[in-house]
mmCIF file of N, CA and C in Angstrom:
data_model
loop_
_atom_site.group_PDB
_atom_site.id
_atom_site.type_symbol
_atom_site.label_atom_id
_atom_site.label_comp_id
_atom_site.label_asym_id
_atom_site.label_seq_id
_atom_site.Cartn_x
_atom_site.Cartn_y
_atom_site.Cartn_z
ATOM 1 N N MET A 1 0.508 -1.355 -0.016
ATOM 2 C CA MET A 1 0.010 0.096 -0.267
ATOM 3 C C MET A 1 0.806 1.065 -0.038
ATOM 4 N N SER A 2 0.383 2.174 -0.880
ATOM 5 C CA SER A 2 1.037 3.643 -0.661
ATOM 6 C C SER A 2 0.851 4.368 0.346
ATOM 7 N N ILE A 3 1.993 4.677 0.139
ATOM 8 C CA ILE A 3 1.711 6.591 1.850
ATOM 9 C C ILE A 3 0.661 7.363 1.124
ATOM 10 N N LEU A 4 0.676 7.252 -0.390
ATOM 11 C CA LEU A 4 0.161 8.183 -0.888
ATOM 12 C C LEU A 4 -0.761 7.654 -2.269
ATOM 13 N N SER A 5 -1.973 7.683 -2.208
ATOM 14 C CA SER A 5 -2.375 7.369 -3.445
ATOM 15 C C SER A 5 -3.996 8.327 -3.994
ATOM 16 N N ILE A 6 -4.104 8.549 -4.719
ATOM 17 C CA ILE A 6 -5.469 9.077 -5.669
ATOM 18 C C ILE A 6 -6.925 9.062 -4.529
ATOM 19 N N ASN A 7 -7.184 7.778 -4.194
ATOM 20 C CA ASN A 7 -8.214 7.744 -3.527
ATOM 21 C C ASN A 7 -8.192 8.227 -2.382
ATOM 22 N N LYS A 8 -6.527 9.310 -1.263
ATOM 23 C CA LYS A 8 -6.662 9.697 -0.001
ATOM 24 C C LYS A 8 -6.533 10.953 -0.473
ATOM 25 N N ILE A 9 -7.086 11.778 -2.174
ATOM 26 C CA ILE A 9 -7.008 12.807 -2.273
ATOM 27 C C ILE A 9 -8.336 14.058 -2.363
ATOM 28 N N LYS A 10 -8.340 15.110 -1.804
ATOM 29 C CA LYS A 10 -10.084 15.313 -2.038
ATOM 30 C C LYS A 10 -9.701 16.661 -2.386
ATOM 31 N N LEU A 11 -10.323 17.043 -3.732
ATOM 32 C CA LEU A 11 -10.542 18.163 -4.372
ATOM 33 C C LEU A 11 -11.266 19.370 -3.590
ATOM 34 N N ASN A 12 -11.699 20.386 -4.125
ATOM 35 C CA ASN A 12 -12.594 21.632 -3.593
ATOM 36 C C ASN A 12 -13.724 20.757 -2.536
ATOM 37 N N ALA A 13 -12.166 21.095 -1.386
ATOM 38 C CA ALA A 13 -13.406 20.529 -0.057
ATOM 39 C C ALA A 13 -14.029 21.725 0.623
ATOM 40 N N GLN A 14 -15.156 22.166 0.880
ATOM 41 C CA GLN A 14 -15.507 23.435 1.720
ATOM 42 C C GLN A 14 -15.908 22.644 3.276
ATOM 43 N N PRO A 15 -15.035 22.768 3.890
ATOM 44 C CA PRO A 15 -15.135 22.076 5.050
ATOM 45 C C PRO A 15 -16.198 23.360 6.162
ATOM 46 N N PHE A 16 -16.756 22.620 7.176
ATOM 47 C CA PHE A 16 -17.694 24.278 8.194
ATOM 48 C C PHE A 16 -16.544 24.698 8.877
ATOM 49 N N ASN A 17 -15.639 23.921 9.869
ATOM 50 C CA ASN A 17 -14.241 24.548 10.077
ATOM 51 C C ASN A 17 -12.940 23.340 9.917
ATOM 52 N N LYS A 18 -12.048 24.320 11.455
ATOM 53 C CA LYS A 18 -11.154 23.686 11.071
ATOM 54 C C LYS A 18 -10.996 21.931 11.738
ATOM 55 N N ASN A 19 -11.894 21.507 12.596
ATOM 56 C CA ASN A 19 -12.386 20.164 12.752
ATOM 57 C C ASN A 19 -12.761 19.387 11.515
ATOM 58 N N GLU A 20 -13.644 20.267 10.858
ATOM 59 C CA GLU A 20 -14.475 19.241 10.449
ATOM 60 C C GLU A 20 -12.971 19.041 8.990
ATOM 61 N N ALA A 21 -12.183 19.339 8.842
ATOM 62 C CA ALA A 21 -11.453 19.271 8.213
ATOM 63 C C ALA A 21 -10.441 18.517 7.603
ATOM 64 N N ILE A 22 -9.662 18.705 9.470
ATOM 65 C CA ILE A 22 -9.693 17.334 10.121
ATOM 66 C C ILE A 22 -10.026 16.843 10.093
ATOM 67 N N ILE A 23 -10.875 15.975 9.906
ATOM 68 C CA ILE A 23 -12.068 14.737 9.705
ATOM 69 C C ILE A 23 -11.740 14.342 8.702
ATOM 70 N N MET A 24 -12.370 15.201 7.628
ATOM 71 C CA MET A 24 -11.749 14.994 6.291
ATOM 72 C C MET A 24 -10.925 14.600 6.125
ATOM 73 N N ALA A 25 -9.741 14.749 6.144
ATOM 74 C CA ALA A 25 -8.121 14.189 6.028
ATOM 75 C C ALA A 25 -7.798 12.980 7.079
ATOM 76 N N GLY A 26 -8.154 12.675 8.420
ATOM 77 C CA GLY A 26 -9.354 11.851 8.961
ATOM 78 C C GLY A 26 -9.740 10.652 8.342
ATOM 79 N N GLN A 27 -10.480 11.071 8.211
ATOM 80 C CA GLN A 27 -11.869 9.703 7.407
ATOM 81 C C GLN A 27 -11.041 8.929 5.867
ATOM 82 N N LEU A 28 -9.722 9.880 5.164
ATOM 83 C CA LEU A 28 -9.939 9.307 4.624
ATOM 84 C C LEU A 28 -7.876 8.366 4.547
ATOM 85 N N LEU A 29 -7.956 8.522 5.816
ATOM 86 C CA LEU A 29 -6.277 7.648 6.055
ATOM 87 C C LEU A 29 -7.776 5.889 6.742
ATOM 88 N N ILE A 30 -8.181 6.419 7.176
ATOM 89 C CA ILE A 30 -9.196 5.222 7.697
ATOM 90 C C ILE A 30 -10.218 4.112 6.679
ATOM 91 N N GLU A 31 -10.179 5.546 5.671
ATOM 92 C CA GLU A 31 -10.375 4.869 4.841
ATOM 93 C C GLU A 31 -10.249 3.424 3.488
ATOM 94 N N ALA A 32 -8.871 3.830 3.690
ATOM 95 C CA ALA A 32 -7.673 3.365 2.726
ATOM 96 C C ALA A 32 -6.940 2.528 4.345
ATOM 97 N N GLY A 33 -7.738 1.675 5.406
ATOM 98 C CA GLY A 33 -6.756 1.395 6.369
ATOM 99 C C GLY A 33 -5.895 1.269 6.828
ATOM 100 N N HIS A 34 -5.448 2.918 6.953
ATOM 101 C CA HIS A 34 -3.815 3.089 7.488
ATOM 102 C C HIS A 34 -4.257 3.414 8.982
ATOM 103 N N ALA A 35 -5.816 3.553 9.077
ATOM 104 C CA ALA A 35 -5.365 3.528 11.036
ATOM 105 C C ALA A 35 -7.118 3.726 11.461
ATOM 106 N N SER A 36 -7.458 2.973 12.296
ATOM 107 C CA SER A 36 -8.521 2.989 12.925
ATOM 108 C C SER A 36 -9.468 3.972 13.385
ATOM 109 N N ALA A 37 -10.923 3.491 13.460
ATOM 110 C CA ALA A 37 -11.405 5.311 13.404
ATOM 111 C C ALA A 37 -11.383 6.154 15.009
ATOM 112 N N ALA A 38 -10.963 5.584 15.740
ATOM 113 C CA ALA A 38 -10.373 6.316 16.954
ATOM 114 C C ALA A 38 -9.236 7.146 16.376
ATOM 115 N N TYR A 39 -9.436 7.484 15.126
ATOM 116 C CA TYR A 39 -7.483 7.237 15.104
ATOM 117 C C TYR A 39 -7.748 9.189 14.801
ATOM 118 N N ILE A 40 -8.802 9.717 13.974
ATOM 119 C CA ILE A 40 -9.687 11.083 14.168
ATOM 120 C C ILE A 40 -9.340 11.609 15.602
ATOM 121 N N ASP A 41 -9.978 11.131 16.606
ATOM 122 C CA ASP A 41 -10.046 11.505 18.000
ATOM 123 C C ASP A 41 -9.051 12.283 18.811
ATOM 124 N N LYS A 42 -7.952 11.279 17.840
ATOM 125 C CA LYS A 42 -6.747 11.698 18.195
ATOM 126 C C LYS A 42 -6.111 12.410 17.730
ATOM 127 N N MET A 43 -6.346 12.804 16.767
ATOM 128 C CA MET A 43 -5.968 14.000 15.814
ATOM 129 C C MET A 43 -6.679 15.369 16.155
ATOM 130 N N LEU A 44 -7.823 15.370 16.285
ATOM 131 C CA LEU A 44 -8.504 16.472 16.825
ATOM 132 C C LEU A 44 -8.248 16.629 18.169
ATOM 133 N N GLU A 45 -7.572 15.389 18.810
ATOM 134 C CA GLU A 45 -7.462 15.836 20.436
ATOM 135 C C GLU A 45 -5.652 16.555 20.491
ATOM 136 N N ARG A 46 -4.886 15.901 19.385
ATOM 137 C CA ARG A 46 -3.838 16.962 19.340
ATOM 138 C C ARG A 46 -3.958 18.031 18.986
ATOM 139 N N GLU A 47 -4.731 18.819 18.091
ATOM 140 C CA GLU A 47 -5.096 20.178 17.653
ATOM 141 C C GLU A 47 -5.600 21.044 18.636
ATOM 142 N N GLU A 48 -6.654 20.792 19.919
ATOM 143 C CA GLU A 48 -6.713 21.260 21.013
ATOM 144 C C GLU A 48 -5.523 21.996 21.890
ATOM 145 N N THR A 49 -4.348 21.108 21.433
ATOM 146 C CA THR A 49 -3.307 20.909 22.432
ATOM 147 C C THR A 49 -2.492 22.006 21.578
ATOM 148 N N LEU A 50 -2.173 21.889 20.469
ATOM 149 C CA LEU A 50 -0.998 22.369 20.222
ATOM 150 C C LEU A 50 -1.358 22.613 18.514
ATOM 151 N N SER A 51 -1.384 23.508 17.959
ATOM 152 C CA SER A 51 -2.277 23.641 16.020
ATOM 153 C C SER A 51 -1.070 23.283 15.211
ATOM 154 N N THR A 52 -1.960 22.572 14.432
ATOM 155 C CA THR A 52 -0.821 21.952 12.955
ATOM 156 C C THR A 52 -1.340 22.823 12.062
ATOM 157 N N TYR A 53 -1.415 23.864 12.616
ATOM 158 C CA TYR A 53 -0.957 25.314 11.080
ATOM 159 C C TYR A 53 0.935 24.944 10.741
ATOM 160 N N MET A 54 0.983 24.946 10.005
ATOM 161 C CA MET A 54 2.374 25.850 9.329
ATOM 162 C C MET A 54 2.516 26.526 8.949
ATOM 163 N N GLY A 55 1.712 27.276 8.125
ATOM 164 C CA GLY A 55 2.459 28.405 7.886
ATOM 165 C C GLY A 55 1.742 28.117 6.396
ATOM 166 N N ASN A 56 1.715 29.629 4.819
ATOM 167 C CA ASN A 56 1.805 29.105 3.663
ATOM 168 C C ASN A 56 0.698 28.350 3.098
ATOM 169 N N GLY A 57 -0.847 28.725 3.902
ATOM 170 C CA GLY A 57 -1.480 27.807 3.224
ATOM 171 C C GLY A 57 -1.591 26.452 4.187
ATOM 172 N N LEU A 58 -0.555 25.637 4.701
ATOM 173 C CA LEU A 58 -0.874 24.453 5.237
ATOM 174 C C LEU A 58 -1.026 23.721 6.549
ATOM 175 N N ALA A 59 -1.911 23.467 7.153
ATOM 176 C CA ALA A 59 -1.951 22.368 7.938
ATOM 177 C C ALA A 59 -1.523 20.999 8.453
ATOM 178 N N ILE A 60 -0.953 19.972 9.341
ATOM 179 C CA ILE A 60 -0.672 18.932 9.144
ATOM 180 C C ILE A 60 -0.675 17.793 10.156
ATOM 181 N N PRO A 61 -2.784 17.874 10.038
ATOM 182 C CA PRO A 61 -2.786 17.289 11.355
ATOM 183 C C PRO A 61 -2.166 16.248 11.408
ATOM 184 N N HIS A 62 -2.395 15.842 12.265
ATOM 185 C CA HIS A 62 -2.272 14.060 12.983
ATOM 186 C C HIS A 62 -2.085 13.987 14.633
ATOM 187 N N GLY A 63 -2.024 12.359 15.000
ATOM 188 C CA GLY A 63 -2.745 12.148 15.738
ATOM 189 C C GLY A 63 -1.550 12.297 17.445
ATOM 190 N N THR A 64 -2.524 11.994 18.593
ATOM 191 C CA THR A 64 -1.148 12.294 20.000
ATOM 192 C C THR A 64 -0.095 11.362 19.312
ATOM 193 N N GLN A 65 1.033 11.349 21.289
ATOM 194 C CA GLN A 65 1.506 10.292 20.941
ATOM 195 C C GLN A 65 0.888 8.928 21.160
ATOM 196 N N ASP A 66 0.299 8.643 21.594
ATOM 197 C CA ASP A 66 -0.570 8.003 22.449
ATOM 198 C C ASP A 66 -1.187 7.265 21.142
ATOM 199 N N SER A 67 -1.124 7.617 19.973
ATOM 200 C CA SER A 67 -2.545 7.375 18.936
ATOM 201 C C SER A 67 -1.937 6.080 18.475
ATOM 202 N N LYS A 68 -0.655 6.399 18.855
ATOM 203 C CA LYS A 68 0.509 4.983 17.977
ATOM 204 C C LYS A 68 -0.319 3.880 17.420
ATOM 205 N N SER A 69 -0.893 3.195 18.782
ATOM 206 C CA SER A 69 -1.470 1.430 18.638
ATOM 207 C C SER A 69 -2.774 1.249 17.857
ATOM 208 N N LEU A 70 -3.435 3.059 17.496
ATOM 209 C CA LEU A 70 -4.200 3.077 16.200
ATOM 210 C C LEU A 70 -3.813 3.338 14.765
ATOM 211 N N ILE A 71 -2.799 3.151 14.821
ATOM 212 C CA ILE A 71 -2.212 3.284 12.771
ATOM 213 C C ILE A 71 -1.296 2.183 12.732
ATOM 214 N N SER A 72 -2.063 1.555 11.481
ATOM 215 C CA SER A 72 -1.835 0.215 11.311
ATOM 216 C C SER A 72 -0.710 0.682 10.003
ATOM 217 N N SER A 73 -0.813 1.289 8.926
ATOM 218 C CA SER A 73 0.816 1.073 8.477
ATOM 219 C C SER A 73 0.400 3.253 7.861
ATOM 220 N N THR A 74 1.063 3.182 7.283
ATOM 221 C CA THR A 74 2.177 4.728 7.473
ATOM 222 C C THR A 74 1.172 5.225 6.203
ATOM 223 N N GLY A 75 0.580 6.405 6.590
ATOM 224 C CA GLY A 75 -0.380 7.338 5.228
ATOM 225 C C GLY A 75 0.152 8.763 4.772
ATOM 226 N N LEU A 76 -0.945 9.099 3.828
ATOM 227 C CA LEU A 76 -0.747 10.248 3.879
ATOM 228 C C LEU A 76 -2.419 10.274 3.692
ATOM 229 N N SER A 77 -3.174 12.000 3.828
ATOM 230 C CA SER A 77 -4.208 12.206 2.955
ATOM 231 C C SER A 77 -3.841 13.357 2.693
ATOM 232 N N ILE A 78 -4.648 14.169 1.571
ATOM 233 C CA ILE A 78 -4.858 15.767 1.360
ATOM 234 C C ILE A 78 -6.005 15.851 0.483
ATOM 235 N N VAL A 79 -6.155 17.030 1.395
ATOM 236 C CA VAL A 79 -7.704 17.322 1.354
ATOM 237 C C VAL A 79 -6.766 19.352 1.450
ATOM 238 N N GLN A 80 -7.407 19.352 -0.262
ATOM 239 C CA GLN A 80 -7.364 20.791 -0.571
ATOM 240 C C GLN A 80 -8.775 21.867 -0.974
ATOM 241 N N ILE A 81 -8.665 22.512 -0.055
ATOM 242 C CA ILE A 81 -9.518 23.798 0.124
ATOM 243 C C ILE A 81 -9.616 25.334 -0.214
ATOM 244 N N PRO A 82 -10.205 25.426 -1.724
ATOM 245 C CA PRO A 82 -9.539 26.439 -2.477
ATOM 246 C C PRO A 82 -10.277 28.327 -1.776
ATOM 247 N N GLU A 83 -11.744 27.843 -0.973
ATOM 248 C CA GLU A 83 -11.509 29.168 -0.127
ATOM 249 C C GLU A 83 -10.728 29.411 1.067
ATOM 250 N N GLY A 84 -10.127 28.453 1.840
ATOM 251 C CA GLY A 84 -9.587 27.975 3.195
ATOM 252 C C GLY A 84 -10.823 28.018 4.700
ATOM 253 N N VAL A 85 -10.169 27.422 4.949
ATOM 254 C CA VAL A 85 -10.891 27.257 6.715
ATOM 255 C C VAL A 85 -9.946 27.742 7.131
ATOM 256 N N ASP A 86 -10.928 28.290 8.326
ATOM 257 C CA ASP A 86 -9.332 29.214 9.494
ATOM 258 C C ASP A 86 -9.000 28.222 10.651
ATOM 259 N N PHE A 87 -7.673 27.973 11.126
ATOM 260 C CA PHE A 87 -7.220 27.358 11.662
ATOM 261 C C PHE A 87 -6.720 27.900 13.019
ATOM 262 N N GLY A 88 -7.745 29.145 13.640
ATOM 263 C CA GLY A 88 -6.619 29.610 14.695
ATOM 264 C C GLY A 88 -6.215 31.133 14.287
ATOM 265 N N ASP A 89 -6.386 32.301 15.145
ATOM 266 C CA ASP A 89 -5.071 33.384 14.701
ATOM 267 C C ASP A 89 -5.517 33.950 13.517
ATOM 268 N N GLY A 90 -6.394 33.715 12.360
ATOM 269 C CA GLY A 90 -6.778 34.605 11.309
ATOM 270 C C GLY A 90 -5.228 33.483 10.422
ATOM 271 N N GLU A 91 -5.282 32.269 10.780
ATOM 272 C CA GLU A 91 -4.116 31.634 9.252
ATOM 273 C C GLU A 91 -5.756 30.896 9.380
ATOM 274 N N LYS A 92 -5.350 30.990 7.546
ATOM 275 C CA LYS A 92 -6.557 30.240 6.660
ATOM 276 C C LYS A 92 -5.787 29.278 6.447
ATOM 277 N N ALA A 93 -5.981 27.796 6.922
ATOM 278 C CA ALA A 93 -5.324 26.984 6.083
ATOM 279 C C ALA A 93 -6.488 26.350 4.516
ATOM 280 N N THR A 94 -5.588 26.480 2.957
ATOM 281 C CA THR A 94 -6.009 25.867 2.167
ATOM 282 C C THR A 94 -5.396 24.231 1.541
ATOM 283 N N LEU A 95 -5.235 23.754 2.345
ATOM 284 C CA LEU A 95 -3.742 22.627 2.087
ATOM 285 C C LEU A 95 -3.907 21.799 4.056
ATOM 286 N N VAL A 96 -4.442 21.205 3.387
ATOM 287 C CA VAL A 96 -4.850 20.075 4.949
ATOM 288 C C VAL A 96 -4.737 18.684 4.487
ATOM 289 N N ILE A 97 -3.192 18.126 5.171
ATOM 290 C CA ILE A 97 -2.320 17.187 5.400
ATOM 291 C C ILE A 97 -2.244 15.825 6.152
ATOM 292 N N GLY A 98 -2.607 15.410 6.187
ATOM 293 C CA GLY A 98 -3.311 14.539 7.267
ATOM 294 C C GLY A 98 -2.472 13.325 7.859
ATOM 295 N N ILE A 99 -2.315 13.009 8.561
ATOM 296 C CA ILE A 99 -0.938 12.079 8.426
ATOM 297 C C ILE A 99 -1.171 10.865 9.286
ATOM 298 N N ALA A 100 -0.470 9.425 9.259
ATOM 299 C CA ALA A 100 -1.053 8.337 10.665
ATOM 300 C C ALA A 100 0.514 7.954 9.979
ATOM 301 N N ALA A 101 1.494 7.414 10.515
ATOM 302 C CA ALA A 101 2.268 7.174 10.979
ATOM 303 C C ALA A 101 2.987 6.181 11.899
ATOM 304 N N VAL A 102 3.483 5.097 10.956
ATOM 305 C CA VAL A 102 4.228 3.741 12.117
ATOM 306 C C VAL A 102 5.305 4.592 12.184
ATOM 307 N N GLY A 103 5.579 3.862 14.043
ATOM 308 C CA GLY A 103 7.414 3.962 14.523
ATOM 309 C C GLY A 103 8.297 5.470 14.329
ATOM 310 N N ASP A 104 8.770 5.945 13.865
ATOM 311 C CA ASP A 104 9.371 7.557 13.543
ATOM 312 C C ASP A 104 9.242 7.744 12.256
ATOM 313 N N ASP A 105 8.554 7.210 11.204
ATOM 314 C CA ASP A 105 7.799 7.551 10.017
ATOM 315 C C ASP A 105 7.284 8.962 9.816
ATOM 316 N N HIS A 106 6.845 9.465 10.726
ATOM 317 C CA HIS A 106 6.178 10.569 10.842
ATOM 318 C C HIS A 106 7.202 12.169 10.815
ATOM 319 N N LEU A 107 8.745 11.432 11.193
ATOM 320 C CA LEU A 107 9.389 12.783 11.060
ATOM 321 C C LEU A 107 9.799 12.758 9.915
ATOM 322 N N ASP A 108 10.374 11.752 9.190
ATOM 323 C CA ASP A 108 10.695 12.070 7.959
ATOM 324 C C ASP A 108 9.424 12.284 6.897
ATOM 325 N N ILE A 109 8.343 12.082 7.148
ATOM 326 C CA ILE A 109 7.099 12.212 5.989
ATOM 327 C C ILE A 109 6.610 13.992 6.867
ATOM 328 N N LEU A 110 6.987 14.327 6.979
ATOM 329 C CA LEU A 110 7.444 15.935 7.869
ATOM 330 C C LEU A 110 7.662 16.680 7.081
ATOM 331 N N THR A 111 8.839 16.446 7.123
ATOM 332 C CA THR A 111 9.776 16.856 6.870
ATOM 333 C C THR A 111 9.907 17.015 5.824
ATOM 334 N N ASN A 112 9.358 15.751 4.377
ATOM 335 C CA ASN A 112 9.392 15.935 3.077
ATOM 336 C C ASN A 112 8.495 16.755 3.035
ATOM 337 N N VAL A 113 7.092 16.870 3.435
ATOM 338 C CA VAL A 113 5.578 17.185 3.171
ATOM 339 C C VAL A 113 5.614 19.188 2.868
ATOM 340 N N ALA A 114 7.127 19.547 4.241
ATOM 341 C CA ALA A 114 7.403 20.920 4.509
ATOM 342 C C ALA A 114 8.387 21.668 3.411
ATOM 343 N N MET A 115 9.626 20.187 3.114
ATOM 344 C CA MET A 115 9.871 20.560 1.866
ATOM 345 C C MET A 115 9.242 20.843 1.057
ATOM 346 N N ILE A 116 8.412 20.126 0.261
ATOM 347 C CA ILE A 116 7.279 20.335 -0.643
ATOM 348 C C ILE A 116 6.898 21.649 -0.843
ATOM 349 N N CYS A 117 6.215 21.710 0.322
ATOM 350 C CA CYS A 117 5.116 22.599 0.271
ATOM 351 C C CYS A 117 6.025 24.092 1.128
ATOM 352 N N SER A 118 7.194 23.939 0.958
ATOM 353 C CA SER A 118 7.230 25.556 1.665
ATOM 354 C C SER A 118 7.733 26.260 0.173
ATOM 355 N N GLU A 119 7.420 25.786 -0.722
ATOM 356 C CA GLU A 119 8.272 26.642 -1.660
ATOM 357 C C GLU A 119 6.753 26.873 -2.638
ATOM 358 N N GLU A 120 6.784 27.711 -2.344
ATOM 359 C CA GLU A 120 5.380 28.321 -2.974
ATOM 360 C C GLU A 120 4.566 27.717 -4.317
ATOM 361 N N GLU A 121 5.697 27.537 -5.743
ATOM 362 C CA GLU A 121 5.361 27.369 -6.990
ATOM 363 C C GLU A 121 4.811 25.728 -6.621
ATOM 364 N N ASN A 122 4.824 25.147 -5.369
ATOM 365 C CA ASN A 122 4.654 24.316 -5.499
ATOM 366 C C ASN A 122 2.935 24.067 -5.086
ATOM 367 N N VAL A 123 2.697 25.012 -4.028
ATOM 368 C CA VAL A 123 1.421 24.961 -2.824
ATOM 369 C C VAL A 123 0.513 25.211 -4.069
ATOM 370 N N GLU A 124 1.080 26.520 -5.151
ATOM 371 C CA GLU A 124 0.327 26.922 -6.064
ATOM 372 C C GLU A 124 -0.284 26.271 -7.472
ATOM 373 N N ARG A 125 1.103 25.589 -7.294
ATOM 374 C CA ARG A 125 0.466 23.874 -8.663
ATOM 375 C C ARG A 125 -0.649 22.898 -7.742
ATOM 376 N N ILE A 126 -0.608 22.476 -6.775
ATOM 377 C CA ILE A 126 -1.043 21.884 -5.902
ATOM 378 C C ILE A 126 -2.705 22.897 -5.335
ATOM 379 N N MET A 127 -3.069 23.685 -5.498
ATOM 380 C CA MET A 127 -4.042 24.538 -5.118
ATOM 381 C C MET A 127 -4.667 24.418 -6.910
ATOM 382 N N LYS A 128 -3.506 24.702 -7.722
ATOM 383 C CA LYS A 128 -4.349 24.770 -9.157
ATOM 384 C C LYS A 128 -4.979 23.491 -9.600
ATOM 385 N N ALA A 129 -4.423 21.995 -8.751
ATOM 386 C CA ALA A 129 -4.700 20.900 -9.430
ATOM 387 C C ALA A 129 -6.172 20.776 -9.565
ATOM 388 N N SER A 130 -6.977 20.272 -10.691
ATOM 389 C CA SER A 130 -8.149 19.532 -10.987
ATOM 390 C C SER A 130 -8.162 18.182 -10.862
ATOM 391 N N THR A 131 -7.108 18.018 -10.393
ATOM 392 C CA THR A 131 -7.553 16.226 -10.433
ATOM 393 C C THR A 131 -6.282 15.285 -9.450
ATOM 394 N N PRO A 132 -7.082 14.759 -9.072
ATOM 395 C CA PRO A 132 -5.888 13.489 -7.539
ATOM 396 C C PRO A 132 -4.745 13.305 -8.454
ATOM 397 N N GLU A 133 -4.391 12.894 -9.685
ATOM 398 C CA GLU A 133 -2.939 12.312 -10.275
ATOM 399 C C GLU A 133 -2.027 14.083 -10.307
ATOM 400 N N GLU A 134 -2.458 14.685 -10.927
ATOM 401 C CA GLU A 134 -2.060 16.462 -10.492
ATOM 402 C C GLU A 134 -1.317 16.529 -8.807
ATOM 403 N N ILE A 135 -1.949 16.399 -8.694
ATOM 404 C CA ILE A 135 -1.657 16.437 -7.126
ATOM 405 C C ILE A 135 -0.816 15.865 -6.458
ATOM 406 N N LEU A 136 -1.777 14.223 -6.679
ATOM 407 C CA LEU A 136 -0.437 13.011 -6.647
ATOM 408 C C LEU A 136 1.146 13.257 -7.155
ATOM 409 N N HIS A 137 1.511 13.039 -8.638
ATOM 410 C CA HIS A 137 2.475 13.726 -9.329
ATOM 411 C C HIS A 137 3.201 14.666 -8.227
ATOM 412 N N ILE A 138 3.054 16.067 -8.020
ATOM 413 C CA ILE A 138 3.418 16.699 -7.797
ATOM 414 C C ILE A 138 4.107 16.224 -6.079
ATOM 415 N N PHE A 139 3.964 15.311 -4.835
ATOM 416 C CA PHE A 139 3.976 14.582 -4.074
ATOM 417 C C PHE A 139 4.752 13.493 -4.379
ATOM 418 N N GLU A 140 4.730 12.603 -5.411
ATOM 419 C CA GLU A 140 5.513 11.404 -5.497
ATOM 420 C C GLU A 140 7.560 12.126 -6.048
ATOM 421 N N SER A 141 7.099 12.875 -7.391
ATOM 422 C CA SER A 141 7.945 13.692 -7.499
ATOM 423 C C SER A 141 8.830 14.481 -5.979
ATOM 424 N N GLY A 142 8.506 14.907 -6.000
ATOM 425 C CA GLY A 142 8.967 16.261 -4.139
ATOM 426 C C GLY A 142 9.567 15.576 -2.795
ATOM 427 N N MET A 143 8.721 14.192 -3.039
ATOM 428 C CA MET A 143 9.879 13.044 -2.127
ATOM 429 C C MET A 143 10.133 12.339 -2.451
ATOM 430 N N GLU A 144 10.758 12.255 -3.929
ATOM 431 C CA GLU A 144 11.882 11.033 -4.323
ATOM 432 C C GLU A 144 13.109 11.701 -4.029
ATOM 433 N N SER A 145 12.987 13.119 -4.159
ATOM 434 C CA SER A 145 14.425 13.873 -3.949
ATOM 435 C C SER A 145 14.609 14.276 -2.450
#
């Protein structure tokens, strides 16, 4: 099973608030078999204690330290939100990337995602993408380097 695939990419999402955006990202991970349903609660719990908003329109919600037992395999989900969703302090996330990671995989994944999304050109391409395949290609080419 690959970390990211087209069934874990949601385009043109319109979540009502950040919790709904996190639930969308978590649901994609669960439907793909990366984690059990309880993992979403841990993603929301993490967000309550520490915002996962990274800047540049990017939020990377993931579970708490004690949620590792709920994860069966490492996976990424991507929710594209053209209108953006308020992540607090006036920060709007237009890209929400959910992570479920086994062991220490999350550090490598966070680094890769941060590197890809630190380039404004990549974020712009992701936000303009009209198919999951386009987004998948951007991430696959970025993760290889």
